[in-house]
Amino acid sequence: MENMQTTRNEALNVPAMFQRNHPAWYTCMVKRVFDMIMSALGLIFLSPVFVLIAIFIKRDSQGPVLFRGPRMGQGGKIFQMLKFRTMYENADSYRGARITAQGDSRITGFGKWLRNTKLNELPQLWNVLVGEMSLVGPRPEDPLIVTSWPEDARKEVLSVRPGITSPASIAYHDEEKIITQDNLMGDYMEKILPDKLRLDRLYVRHHTFMTDLDAIFWTFIVLIPRLSRLPRSEGWLFGGPFTRIARFYLNWTVSDFITALVSAGLVGVIWRIFTPLHIGWNWAPVVALFLAVEFGVVSLFLGLGHVEWSRAVAEDVFILFFSCGIVTVISVVIDMYVSVVNLPDGYVFIVSLVTLMGFIVNRYQLRMLSGFARRWVNLRRQGFGIGERVLVIGAGAGGEMVVWLLRRPEFQRLFHVVGYVDDDPNKQGMRYDGYSVLGTIADLPALVKEQDIGVIFFTIKEILAVDRERILSICRKSGVRLILLSDVLKRIEEHIVSEMVNE
């Protein structure tokens, strides 16, 4: 958008409205160093292109080569964003709408080509170099348009440096074709701006160095006419090839490689303590390296990098065991038929076993730490009496749902689950979701007094009416608050239905 170069900046009084986010210092440093290096290299190597474009602009129409437009930057600070001029230098260009559509008469012939190729944005490399912009970030907007944003959106989007490109600008790289000449501002404010703000806020919340590389990659893709028309899901827009390679392949491949390398080396050192290992110091690193590469490649092809191990299921663990088994078999076969290195019997098997243990510890370290942390918090609560103490009746699916709910951060300070009560004799003394079955319904009155229970949560769904009434009667006689899971689910259902009706 090219618009009036003067605006009433002092009337907006925006800087005091915003509080900046504070991401990790090293993230900001890496992003800033990358911006400075790439913008400096771009200005140097593209300088002949700058000169050539300047010559064509001067030949095409009278006026300056560069356009300087006020834009809202990080923290609400207004700066002058640079572009190659693409409009005629006359009064009509400044009196017109602040945005442009396809066929705008204010755009010059050469300016139309510059806009289609996005080369008019190249001077913003200078804005990046001096720190007013970044290579990737929400596109800087006209200050007067920013005032129309919701306040929470302004605070969030303006908490980071604006960028030359962003997921939103990639998604709407052809926005001039979407809006019409008859209703420029209306189409932009209603059809484009709300979704661009949504995408910009998603970027601010989840951006990393890899997502920035993805944005740069997609920017080059949309500049290629044939490729720009290919459909791109929003998931690929935010999690493109660089993010997926790092998340699914690079992270776990490198981690598995290091784990296998350490395991092979550790087993070799311990083996030498008890019996000779006839590999030779020159071959020992090679053997360890080969086993590590095997584990990394097999894990890669089996898709182990795609698993979120904090929420893994049994079949994911089976694949982990399977990968170690494949490597063991391959290594044994190679050792049998390739006599370069004669590994002792059992060495490969022990290395595979230790590597498997390393894989499991590496993948489940967060789950183990969270388990220890939760246990510690529970012990602290028991010691200091924090939160209303809860007994859950029914160690089944309903009980699991209630325990999950009460573990949420918003409920942890209010409730503390003590354990389950269930009449099933096979469940007595067993642990479910980290909590023990403390007794049967007949034990309920005694448990309420012994455990200082304040709330009983009834979760059994499939039960005879007479048994249900008997249990509820015992619960009511205990003199503590009684909550029925069926009532909670009914209220949720009523809320959902009312929301759908209102829509």
PDB file of C-alpha atoms in Angstrom, residues 310-500:
ATOM      1  CA  SER A 310       4.861 -37.536  25.887  1.00  0.00           C
ATOM      2  CA  ARG A 311       1.614 -38.978  24.506  1.00  0.00           C
ATOM      3  CA  ALA A 312       2.870 -42.149  22.845  1.00  0.00           C
ATOM      4  CA  VAL A 313       0.804 -45.333  22.687  1.00  0.00           C
ATOM      5  CA  ALA A 314       1.916 -48.948  23.022  1.00  0.00           C
ATOM      6  CA  GLU A 315       2.391 -49.473  19.281  1.00  0.00           C
ATOM      7  CA  ASP A 316       4.868 -46.573  19.172  1.00  0.00           C
ATOM      8  CA  VAL A 317       6.981 -48.300  21.830  1.00  0.00           C
ATOM      9  CA  PHE A 318       6.722 -51.548  19.844  1.00  0.00           C
ATOM     10  CA  ILE A 319       8.162 -49.765  16.788  1.00  0.00           C
ATOM     11  CA  LEU A 320      11.020 -48.562  18.969  1.00  0.00           C
ATOM     12  CA  PHE A 321      11.768 -52.159  20.022  1.00  0.00           C
ATOM     13  CA  PHE A 322      11.354 -53.279  16.411  1.00  0.00           C
ATOM     14  CA  SER A 323      13.919 -50.737  15.170  1.00  0.00           C
ATOM     15  CA  CYS A 324      16.475 -51.982  17.674  1.00  0.00           C
ATOM     16  CA  GLY A 325      15.737 -55.554  16.622  1.00  0.00           C
ATOM     17  CA  ILE A 326      16.274 -54.738  12.950  1.00  0.00           C
ATOM     18  CA  VAL A 327      19.621 -53.088  13.681  1.00  0.00           C
ATOM     19  CA  THR A 328      20.698 -56.056  15.804  1.00  0.00           C
ATOM     20  CA  VAL A 329      19.896 -58.530  13.036  1.00  0.00           C
ATOM     21  CA  ILE A 330      21.580 -56.432  10.340  1.00  0.00           C
ATOM     22  CA  SER A 331      24.700 -55.973  12.473  1.00  0.00           C
ATOM     23  CA  VAL A 332      24.966 -59.678  13.313  1.00  0.00           C
ATOM     24  CA  VAL A 333      24.536 -60.677   9.651  1.00  0.00           C
ATOM     25  CA  ILE A 334      27.165 -58.168   8.510  1.00  0.00           C
ATOM     26  CA  ASP A 335      29.567 -59.350  11.224  1.00  0.00           C
ATOM     27  CA  MET A 336      29.068 -62.962  10.105  1.00  0.00           C
ATOM     28  CA  TYR A 337      29.673 -62.431   6.405  1.00  0.00           C
ATOM     29  CA  VAL A 338      31.987 -59.420   6.359  1.00  0.00           C
ATOM     30  CA  SER A 339      35.205 -60.286   8.125  1.00  0.00           C
ATOM     31  CA  VAL A 340      36.668 -56.819   8.338  1.00  0.00           C
ATOM     32  CA  VAL A 341      35.988 -56.689  12.095  1.00  0.00           C
ATOM     33  CA  ASN A 342      35.291 -59.802  14.148  1.00  0.00           C
ATOM     34  CA  LEU A 343      32.959 -58.654  16.894  1.00  0.00           C
ATOM     35  CA  PRO A 344      32.681 -60.981  19.909  1.00  0.00           C
ATOM     36  CA  ASP A 345      29.518 -62.963  20.464  1.00  0.00           C
ATOM     37  CA  GLY A 346      26.906 -60.977  22.313  1.00  0.00           C
ATOM     38  CA  TYR A 347      28.572 -57.593  21.793  1.00  0.00           C
ATOM     39  CA  VAL A 348      26.064 -56.365  19.197  1.00  0.00           C
ATOM     40  CA  PHE A 349      23.147 -57.686  21.268  1.00  0.00           C
ATOM     41  CA  ILE A 350      24.321 -55.853  24.402  1.00  0.00           C
ATOM     42  CA  VAL A 351      24.945 -52.656  22.432  1.00  0.00           C
ATOM     43  CA  SER A 352      21.411 -52.877  21.016  1.00  0.00           C
ATOM     44  CA  LEU A 353      19.943 -53.462  24.462  1.00  0.00           C
ATOM     45  CA  VAL A 354      21.795 -50.504  26.001  1.00  0.00           C
ATOM     46  CA  THR A 355      20.881 -48.324  23.011  1.00  0.00           C
ATOM     47  CA  LEU A 356      17.222 -49.287  23.388  1.00  0.00           C
ATOM     48  CA  MET A 357      17.337 -48.284  27.049  1.00  0.00           C
ATOM     49  CA  GLY A 358      18.933 -44.998  26.013  1.00  0.00           C
ATOM     50  CA  PHE A 359      16.200 -44.414  23.429  1.00  0.00           C
ATOM     51  CA  ILE A 360      13.478 -45.042  26.009  1.00  0.00           C
ATOM     52  CA  VAL A 361      15.055 -42.770  28.619  1.00  0.00           C
ATOM     53  CA  ASN A 362      15.653 -40.079  26.020  1.00  0.00           C
ATOM     54  CA  ARG A 363      12.080 -40.157  24.749  1.00  0.00           C
ATOM     55  CA  TYR A 364      10.335 -40.533  28.073  1.00  0.00           C
ATOM     56  CA  GLN A 365      12.481 -38.174  30.107  1.00  0.00           C
ATOM     57  CA  LEU A 366       9.800 -35.474  30.111  1.00  0.00           C
ATOM     58  CA  ARG A 367       7.120 -37.954  31.117  1.00  0.00           C
ATOM     59  CA  MET A 368       9.329 -39.333  33.904  1.00  0.00           C
ATOM     60  CA  LEU A 369      10.186 -35.852  35.143  1.00  0.00           C
ATOM     61  CA  SER A 370       6.544 -34.800  35.076  1.00  0.00           C
ATOM     62  CA  GLY A 371       5.657 -37.989  36.988  1.00  0.00           C
ATOM     63  CA  PHE A 372       8.226 -37.211  39.685  1.00  0.00           C
ATOM     64  CA  ALA A 373       7.058 -33.587  39.801  1.00  0.00           C
ATOM     65  CA  ARG A 374       3.401 -34.613  40.124  1.00  0.00           C
ATOM     66  CA  ARG A 375       4.271 -37.060  42.898  1.00  0.00           C
ATOM     67  CA  TRP A 376       6.210 -34.363  44.737  1.00  0.00           C
ATOM     68  CA  VAL A 377       3.334 -31.910  44.409  1.00  0.00           C
ATOM     69  CA  ASN A 378       0.924 -34.535  45.719  1.00  0.00           C
ATOM     70  CA  LEU A 379       3.148 -35.185  48.720  1.00  0.00           C
ATOM     71  CA  ARG A 380       3.409 -31.450  49.386  1.00  0.00           C
ATOM     72  CA  ARG A 381      -0.355 -31.117  49.231  1.00  0.00           C
ATOM     73  CA  GLN A 382      -0.806 -34.009  51.611  1.00  0.00           C
ATOM     74  CA  GLY A 383       1.628 -32.398  54.009  1.00  0.00           C
ATOM     75  CA  PHE A 384       0.184 -28.885  53.893  1.00  0.00           C
ATOM     76  CA  GLY A 385      -3.463 -29.661  53.132  1.00  0.00           C
ATOM     77  CA  ILE A 386      -3.649 -27.683  49.898  1.00  0.00           C
ATOM     78  CA  GLY A 387      -6.831 -28.173  47.876  1.00  0.00           C
ATOM     79  CA  GLU A 388     -10.138 -29.908  48.586  1.00  0.00           C
ATOM     80  CA  ARG A 389      -9.521 -33.638  49.010  1.00  0.00           C
ATOM     81  CA  VAL A 390     -11.467 -35.760  46.521  1.00  0.00           C
ATOM     82  CA  LEU A 391     -12.526 -39.414  46.365  1.00  0.00           C
ATOM     83  CA  VAL A 392     -13.461 -40.737  42.926  1.00  0.00           C
ATOM     84  CA  ILE A 393     -16.101 -43.464  42.832  1.00  0.00           C
ATOM     85  CA  GLY A 394     -15.453 -45.735  39.874  1.00  0.00           C
ATOM     86  CA  ALA A 395     -11.970 -46.658  38.573  1.00  0.00           C
ATOM     87  CA  GLY A 396     -13.140 -46.809  34.960  1.00  0.00           C
ATOM     88  CA  ALA A 397     -13.347 -44.492  31.962  1.00  0.00           C
ATOM     89  CA  GLY A 398     -15.409 -41.938  33.878  1.00  0.00           C
ATOM     90  CA  GLY A 399     -12.920 -41.883  36.728  1.00  0.00           C
ATOM     91  CA  GLU A 400     -10.070 -41.453  34.268  1.00  0.00           C
ATOM     92  CA  MET A 401     -11.862 -38.448  32.762  1.00  0.00           C
ATOM     93  CA  VAL A 402     -12.375 -36.842  36.185  1.00  0.00           C
ATOM     94  CA  VAL A 403      -8.752 -37.391  37.230  1.00  0.00           C
ATOM     95  CA  TRP A 404      -7.545 -35.864  33.960  1.00  0.00           C
ATOM     96  CA  LEU A 405      -9.821 -32.878  34.514  1.00  0.00           C
ATOM     97  CA  LEU A 406      -8.754 -32.287  38.122  1.00  0.00           C
ATOM     98  CA  ARG A 407      -5.098 -32.431  37.089  1.00  0.00           C
ATOM     99  CA  ARG A 408      -5.550 -29.425  34.839  1.00  0.00           C
ATOM    100  CA  PRO A 409      -3.662 -26.315  36.104  1.00  0.00           C
ATOM    101  CA  GLU A 410      -6.879 -24.374  36.693  1.00  0.00           C
ATOM    102  CA  PHE A 411      -8.166 -27.075  39.100  1.00  0.00           C
ATOM    103  CA  GLN A 412      -4.961 -28.243  40.768  1.00  0.00           C
ATOM    104  CA  ARG A 413      -5.088 -25.564  43.449  1.00  0.00           C
ATOM    105  CA  LEU A 414      -8.725 -26.331  44.225  1.00  0.00           C
ATOM    106  CA  PHE A 415      -8.791 -30.136  44.303  1.00  0.00           C
ATOM    107  CA  HIS A 416      -6.496 -32.966  45.323  1.00  0.00           C
ATOM    108  CA  VAL A 417      -7.443 -36.493  44.273  1.00  0.00           C
ATOM    109  CA  VAL A 418      -6.796 -38.956  47.119  1.00  0.00           C
ATOM    110  CA  GLY A 419      -7.791 -42.165  45.346  1.00  0.00           C
ATOM    111  CA  TYR A 420     -10.541 -44.353  43.942  1.00  0.00           C
ATOM    112  CA  VAL A 421     -13.393 -46.310  45.497  1.00  0.00           C
ATOM    113  CA  ASP A 422     -14.703 -49.285  43.525  1.00  0.00           C
ATOM    114  CA  ASP A 423     -16.665 -52.455  44.332  1.00  0.00           C
ATOM    115  CA  ASP A 424     -14.788 -54.545  41.758  1.00  0.00           C
ATOM    116  CA  PRO A 425     -12.678 -57.008  43.826  1.00  0.00           C
ATOM    117  CA  ASN A 426     -10.105 -57.270  41.036  1.00  0.00           C
ATOM    118  CA  LYS A 427      -9.330 -53.566  41.375  1.00  0.00           C
ATOM    119  CA  GLN A 428      -8.671 -53.455  45.103  1.00  0.00           C
ATOM    120  CA  GLY A 429      -5.182 -52.154  45.844  1.00  0.00           C
ATOM    121  CA  MET A 430      -4.446 -51.516  42.160  1.00  0.00           C
ATOM    122  CA  ARG A 431      -3.209 -48.174  40.844  1.00  0.00           C
ATOM    123  CA  TYR A 432      -4.970 -46.355  38.013  1.00  0.00           C
ATOM    124  CA  ASP A 433      -3.711 -43.062  36.572  1.00  0.00           C
ATOM    125  CA  GLY A 434      -1.312 -42.832  39.512  1.00  0.00           C
ATOM    126  CA  TYR A 435      -3.966 -43.290  42.230  1.00  0.00           C
ATOM    127  CA  SER A 436      -4.808 -46.404  44.279  1.00  0.00           C
ATOM    128  CA  VAL A 437      -8.200 -48.039  44.773  1.00  0.00           C
ATOM    129  CA  LEU A 438      -8.544 -47.509  48.527  1.00  0.00           C
ATOM    130  CA  GLY A 439     -11.597 -49.680  49.157  1.00  0.00           C
ATOM    131  CA  THR A 440     -15.185 -50.467  48.271  1.00  0.00           C
ATOM    132  CA  ILE A 441     -18.378 -48.462  48.698  1.00  0.00           C
ATOM    133  CA  ALA A 442     -18.844 -50.050  52.124  1.00  0.00           C
ATOM    134  CA  ASP A 443     -15.549 -48.486  53.194  1.00  0.00           C
ATOM    135  CA  LEU A 444     -16.657 -45.029  52.081  1.00  0.00           C
ATOM    136  CA  PRO A 445     -17.779 -43.616  55.496  1.00  0.00           C
ATOM    137  CA  ALA A 446     -14.500 -44.648  57.118  1.00  0.00           C
ATOM    138  CA  LEU A 447     -12.422 -43.332  54.214  1.00  0.00           C
ATOM    139  CA  VAL A 448     -14.159 -39.945  54.372  1.00  0.00           C
ATOM    140  CA  LYS A 449     -13.095 -39.561  58.018  1.00  0.00           C
ATOM    141  CA  GLU A 450      -9.604 -41.045  57.671  1.00  0.00           C
ATOM    142  CA  GLN A 451      -8.655 -39.106  54.534  1.00  0.00           C
ATOM    143  CA  ASP A 452     -10.467 -35.884  55.476  1.00  0.00           C
ATOM    144  CA  ILE A 453     -12.469 -35.992  52.241  1.00  0.00           C
ATOM    145  CA  GLY A 454     -14.348 -32.861  51.176  1.00  0.00           C
ATOM    146  CA  VAL A 455     -15.730 -33.929  47.777  1.00  0.00           C
ATOM    147  CA  ILE A 456     -16.968 -37.235  46.347  1.00  0.00           C
ATOM    148  CA  PHE A 457     -17.045 -37.536  42.558  1.00  0.00           C
ATOM    149  CA  PHE A 458     -19.467 -40.216  41.306  1.00  0.00           C
ATOM    150  CA  THR A 459     -18.380 -41.367  37.817  1.00  0.00           C
ATOM    151  CA  ILE A 460     -20.029 -44.762  37.218  1.00  0.00           C
ATOM    152  CA  LYS A 461     -22.259 -44.679  34.130  1.00  0.00           C
ATOM    153  CA  GLU A 462     -23.273 -48.284  33.427  1.00  0.00           C
ATOM    154  CA  ILE A 463     -25.022 -49.280  36.680  1.00  0.00           C
ATOM    155  CA  LEU A 464     -28.385 -50.619  37.800  1.00  0.00           C
ATOM    156  CA  ALA A 465     -30.789 -48.002  39.177  1.00  0.00           C
ATOM    157  CA  VAL A 466     -31.040 -49.732  42.546  1.00  0.00           C
ATOM    158  CA  ASP A 467     -27.253 -49.921  42.928  1.00  0.00           C
ATOM    159  CA  ARG A 468     -26.875 -46.317  41.860  1.00  0.00           C
ATOM    160  CA  GLU A 469     -29.387 -45.144  44.461  1.00  0.00           C
ATOM    161  CA  ARG A 470     -27.712 -47.239  47.170  1.00  0.00           C
ATOM    162  CA  ILE A 471     -24.302 -45.736  46.453  1.00  0.00           C
ATOM    163  CA  LEU A 472     -25.637 -42.185  46.232  1.00  0.00           C
ATOM    164  CA  SER A 473     -27.449 -42.664  49.536  1.00  0.00           C
ATOM    165  CA  ILE A 474     -24.190 -43.699  51.233  1.00  0.00           C
ATOM    166  CA  CYS A 475     -22.445 -40.704  49.663  1.00  0.00           C
ATOM    167  CA  ARG A 476     -25.094 -38.251  50.899  1.00  0.00           C
ATOM    168  CA  LYS A 477     -24.960 -39.679  54.414  1.00  0.00           C
ATOM    169  CA  SER A 478     -21.217 -39.061  54.513  1.00  0.00           C
ATOM    170  CA  GLY A 479     -21.930 -35.349  54.843  1.00  0.00           C
ATOM    171  CA  VAL A 480     -19.561 -34.139  52.088  1.00  0.00           C
ATOM    172  CA  ARG A 481     -20.273 -32.518  48.738  1.00  0.00           C
ATOM    173  CA  LEU A 482     -21.343 -34.913  46.006  1.00  0.00           C
ATOM    174  CA  ILE A 483     -20.707 -34.266  42.291  1.00  0.00           C
ATOM    175  CA  LEU A 484     -22.138 -36.495  39.549  1.00  0.00           C
ATOM    176  CA  LEU A 485     -20.171 -36.821  36.340  1.00  0.00           C
ATOM    177  CA  SER A 486     -23.449 -37.280  34.441  1.00  0.00           C
ATOM    178  CA  ASP A 487     -24.616 -33.845  35.639  1.00  0.00           C
ATOM    179  CA  VAL A 488     -21.355 -32.249  34.509  1.00  0.00           C
ATOM    180  CA  LEU A 489     -21.572 -33.863  31.056  1.00  0.00           C
ATOM    181  CA  LYS A 490     -25.244 -32.842  30.762  1.00  0.00           C
ATOM    182  CA  ARG A 491     -24.402 -29.206  31.465  1.00  0.00           C
ATOM    183  CA  ILE A 492     -21.617 -29.287  28.874  1.00  0.00           C
ATOM    184  CA  GLU A 493     -24.027 -30.759  26.321  1.00  0.00           C
ATOM    185  CA  GLU A 494     -26.667 -28.113  27.090  1.00  0.00           C
ATOM    186  CA  HIS A 495     -24.064 -25.370  26.694  1.00  0.00           C
ATOM    187  CA  ILE A 496     -22.930 -26.731  23.321  1.00  0.00           C
ATOM    188  CA  VAL A 497     -26.530 -27.015  22.081  1.00  0.00           C
ATOM    189  CA  SER A 498     -27.342 -23.462  23.176  1.00  0.00           C
ATOM    190  CA  GLU A 499     -24.230 -22.131  21.437  1.00  0.00           C
ATOM    191  CA  MET A 500     -25.229 -23.931  18.219  1.00  0.00           C
TER     192      MET A 500
END
